[in-house]
């Protein structure tokens, strides 16, 4: 039987990607999810395609990437993060609270709509988990550069049942 969150994902036609396939020659020597007691600390994730490759478009918001494309990239980033959480926890229904989200947006000079971009992440988490579990504190900030020219990187923290 499908679990609740996975059923919701399927109903929306969404797929959790495998772990990121880094560019050739790139080594990622860290855990994507670090479990400490009943907390899962989630490393920065970017937007992924269903096969784990880095999703386009690449570039900066306010230059190569529109707010709408950035919103979609933040939504893909949520799916990448959920994939990592499922691999670490075994079941997304174990999550009892989304506690903190830190959204970074590669921003061209003068771009100031970072919150609208990171809303793509927040809206999906709230849709899937509801307001009690999905509500989270959040920052949305602009960055001069992000790894691999991705437009969005998001990290976070959840609590879960042991």
Short mmCIF file of C-alpha atoms in Angstrom, two decimals:
data_model
loop_
_atom_site.label_atom_id
_atom_site.label_comp_id
_atom_site.label_asym_id
_atom_site.label_seq_id
_atom_site.Cartn_x
_atom_site.Cartn_y
_atom_site.Cartn_z
CA UNK A 1 0.00 0.00 0.00
CA UNK A 2 1.31 3.46 -0.91
CA UNK A 3 2.14 5.79 1.94
CA UNK A 4 0.18 9.03 2.29
CA UNK A 5 2.83 11.47 1.02
CA UNK A 6 3.89 9.15 -1.80
CA UNK A 7 0.22 8.75 -2.76
CA UNK A 8 -0.14 12.54 -2.86
CA UNK A 9 2.96 12.82 -5.06
CA UNK A 10 1.61 10.20 -7.45
CA UNK A 11 -1.79 11.92 -7.57
CA UNK A 12 -0.02 15.13 -8.60
CA UNK A 13 1.99 13.25 -11.23
CA UNK A 14 5.25 14.02 -9.42
CA UNK A 15 8.29 11.74 -9.21
CA UNK A 16 11.08 11.82 -6.65
CA UNK A 17 14.43 11.78 -8.46
CA UNK A 18 17.39 9.61 -7.48
CA UNK A 19 20.42 11.25 -5.86
CA UNK A 20 22.02 13.96 -7.96
CA UNK A 21 24.36 12.93 -10.75
CA UNK A 22 27.17 15.46 -10.32
CA UNK A 23 29.05 16.86 -13.30
CA UNK A 24 32.10 14.78 -14.39
CA UNK A 25 35.03 15.11 -12.01
CA UNK A 26 32.95 16.56 -9.16
CA UNK A 27 33.08 14.80 -5.79
CA UNK A 28 30.43 15.58 -3.17
CA UNK A 29 32.02 14.43 0.14
CA UNK A 30 29.09 15.07 2.47
CA UNK A 31 25.79 13.57 3.52
CA UNK A 32 22.71 14.94 1.79
CA UNK A 33 20.75 14.17 4.97
CA UNK A 34 22.37 13.97 8.41
CA UNK A 35 20.16 12.32 11.01
CA UNK A 36 20.69 13.42 14.62
CA UNK A 37 18.22 12.00 17.14
CA UNK A 38 14.78 12.88 15.71
CA UNK A 39 16.06 15.64 13.43
CA UNK A 40 17.15 15.38 9.83
CA UNK A 41 19.48 18.16 8.71
CA UNK A 42 19.20 18.52 4.94
CA UNK A 43 22.15 19.77 2.90
CA UNK A 44 21.62 22.23 0.08
CA UNK A 45 19.76 20.71 -2.85
CA UNK A 46 19.17 22.06 -6.33
CA UNK A 47 16.59 21.36 -9.03
CA UNK A 48 16.84 17.89 -10.57
CA UNK A 49 15.26 16.12 -13.50
CA UNK A 50 13.50 12.80 -12.87
CA UNK A 51 16.77 10.97 -13.73
CA UNK A 52 18.86 12.86 -11.14
CA UNK A 53 20.61 15.20 -13.58
CA UNK A 54 20.68 18.94 -12.91
CA UNK A 55 17.56 20.58 -14.36
CA UNK A 56 17.57 23.55 -16.72
CA UNK A 57 17.28 26.46 -16.98
CA UNK A 58 20.60 27.50 -15.51
CA UNK A 59 21.63 31.04 -14.67
CA UNK A 60 20.51 33.95 -12.55
CA UNK A 61 17.07 35.19 -11.73
CA UNK A 62 16.47 38.54 -13.32
CA UNK A 63 18.78 37.73 -16.22
CA UNK A 64 18.59 34.24 -17.78
CA UNK A 65 15.81 32.86 -15.55
CA UNK A 66 12.31 34.28 -15.00
CA UNK A 67 10.47 34.30 -11.69
CA UNK A 68 8.13 31.61 -13.05
CA UNK A 69 11.08 29.41 -14.06
CA UNK A 70 12.68 30.01 -10.66
CA UNK A 71 9.44 29.02 -8.93
CA UNK A 72 9.42 25.77 -10.96
CA UNK A 73 13.10 25.20 -10.09
CA UNK A 74 12.30 25.61 -6.37
CA UNK A 75 9.50 23.06 -6.77
CA UNK A 76 11.93 20.61 -8.43
CA UNK A 77 14.33 21.27 -5.57
CA UNK A 78 11.61 20.24 -3.10
CA UNK A 79 11.25 16.95 -4.98
CA UNK A 80 15.03 16.40 -4.89
CA UNK A 81 15.03 17.04 -1.15
CA UNK A 82 12.08 14.71 -0.59
CA UNK A 83 13.93 12.01 -2.52
CA UNK A 84 16.92 12.38 -0.21
CA UNK A 85 14.66 12.30 2.84
CA UNK A 86 12.93 9.15 1.63
CA UNK A 87 16.30 7.45 1.13
CA UNK A 88 17.45 8.53 4.62
CA UNK A 89 14.22 7.91 6.56
CA UNK A 90 12.63 5.14 4.51
CA UNK A 91 9.17 6.72 4.70
CA UNK A 92 8.21 10.38 4.25
CA UNK A 93 5.20 9.86 6.51
CA UNK A 94 7.65 9.70 9.44
CA UNK A 95 8.13 13.48 9.12
CA UNK A 96 6.29 15.23 11.96
CA UNK A 97 7.43 18.81 11.32
CA UNK A 98 9.22 20.90 8.71
CA UNK A 99 11.12 23.22 11.01
CA UNK A 100 13.45 25.38 8.90
CA UNK A 101 14.07 26.16 5.23
CA UNK A 102 16.88 28.32 3.85
CA UNK A 103 16.38 29.28 0.21
CA UNK A 104 19.18 30.71 -1.89
CA UNK A 105 18.50 32.29 -5.27
CA UNK A 106 21.22 33.11 -7.81
CA UNK A 107 20.32 36.73 -8.44
CA UNK A 108 21.34 39.28 -11.05
CA UNK A 109 22.03 42.76 -9.66
CA UNK A 110 18.76 44.45 -8.72
CA UNK A 111 16.70 41.25 -8.53
CA UNK A 112 14.68 41.31 -5.30
CA UNK A 113 11.92 38.72 -5.74
CA UNK A 114 13.67 35.84 -3.95
CA UNK A 115 10.61 35.11 -1.75
CA UNK A 116 8.42 34.62 -4.86
CA UNK A 117 10.94 32.11 -6.20
CA UNK A 118 11.27 30.08 -2.99
CA UNK A 119 7.46 30.00 -2.73
CA UNK A 120 7.66 27.17 -5.29
CA UNK A 121 9.28 25.05 -2.57
CA UNK A 122 7.03 26.20 0.28
CA UNK A 123 3.79 25.79 -1.65
CA UNK A 124 4.61 22.17 -2.58
CA UNK A 125 5.65 21.24 0.98
CA UNK A 126 2.46 22.77 2.37
CA UNK A 127 0.35 21.05 -0.29
CA UNK A 128 1.86 17.65 0.49
CA UNK A 129 2.17 17.83 4.28
CA UNK A 130 -0.59 20.26 5.21
CA UNK A 131 -0.31 23.30 7.47
CA UNK A 132 0.41 21.44 10.71
CA UNK A 133 3.42 19.43 9.53
CA UNK A 134 4.40 21.51 6.49
CA UNK A 135 4.54 24.95 8.15
CA UNK A 136 8.18 26.06 8.38
CA UNK A 137 10.32 29.04 9.22
CA UNK A 138 12.07 30.30 6.10
CA UNK A 139 14.64 32.62 4.65
CA UNK A 140 14.90 33.50 0.97
CA UNK A 141 18.08 35.33 0.03
CA UNK A 142 19.94 36.35 -3.10
CA UNK A 143 23.38 34.97 -3.90
CA UNK A 144 25.95 36.12 -6.44
CA UNK A 145 26.66 32.53 -7.56
CA UNK A 146 25.42 29.02 -6.85
CA UNK A 147 27.14 25.70 -7.66
CA UNK A 148 26.98 24.50 -11.28
CA UNK A 149 25.13 27.70 -12.27
CA UNK A 150 21.87 26.41 -10.72
CA UNK A 151 19.29 29.15 -10.08
CA UNK A 152 18.08 27.84 -6.70
CA UNK A 153 19.61 25.97 -3.77
CA UNK A 154 17.62 25.09 -0.66
CA UNK A 155 18.57 23.48 2.64
CA UNK A 156 16.38 22.64 5.59
CA UNK A 157 15.54 20.62 8.65
CA UNK A 158 12.71 18.31 9.64
CA UNK A 159 11.72 16.40 12.73
CA UNK A 160 10.49 12.83 12.42
CA UNK A 161 9.12 9.92 14.42
CA UNK A 162 11.80 7.53 15.61
#
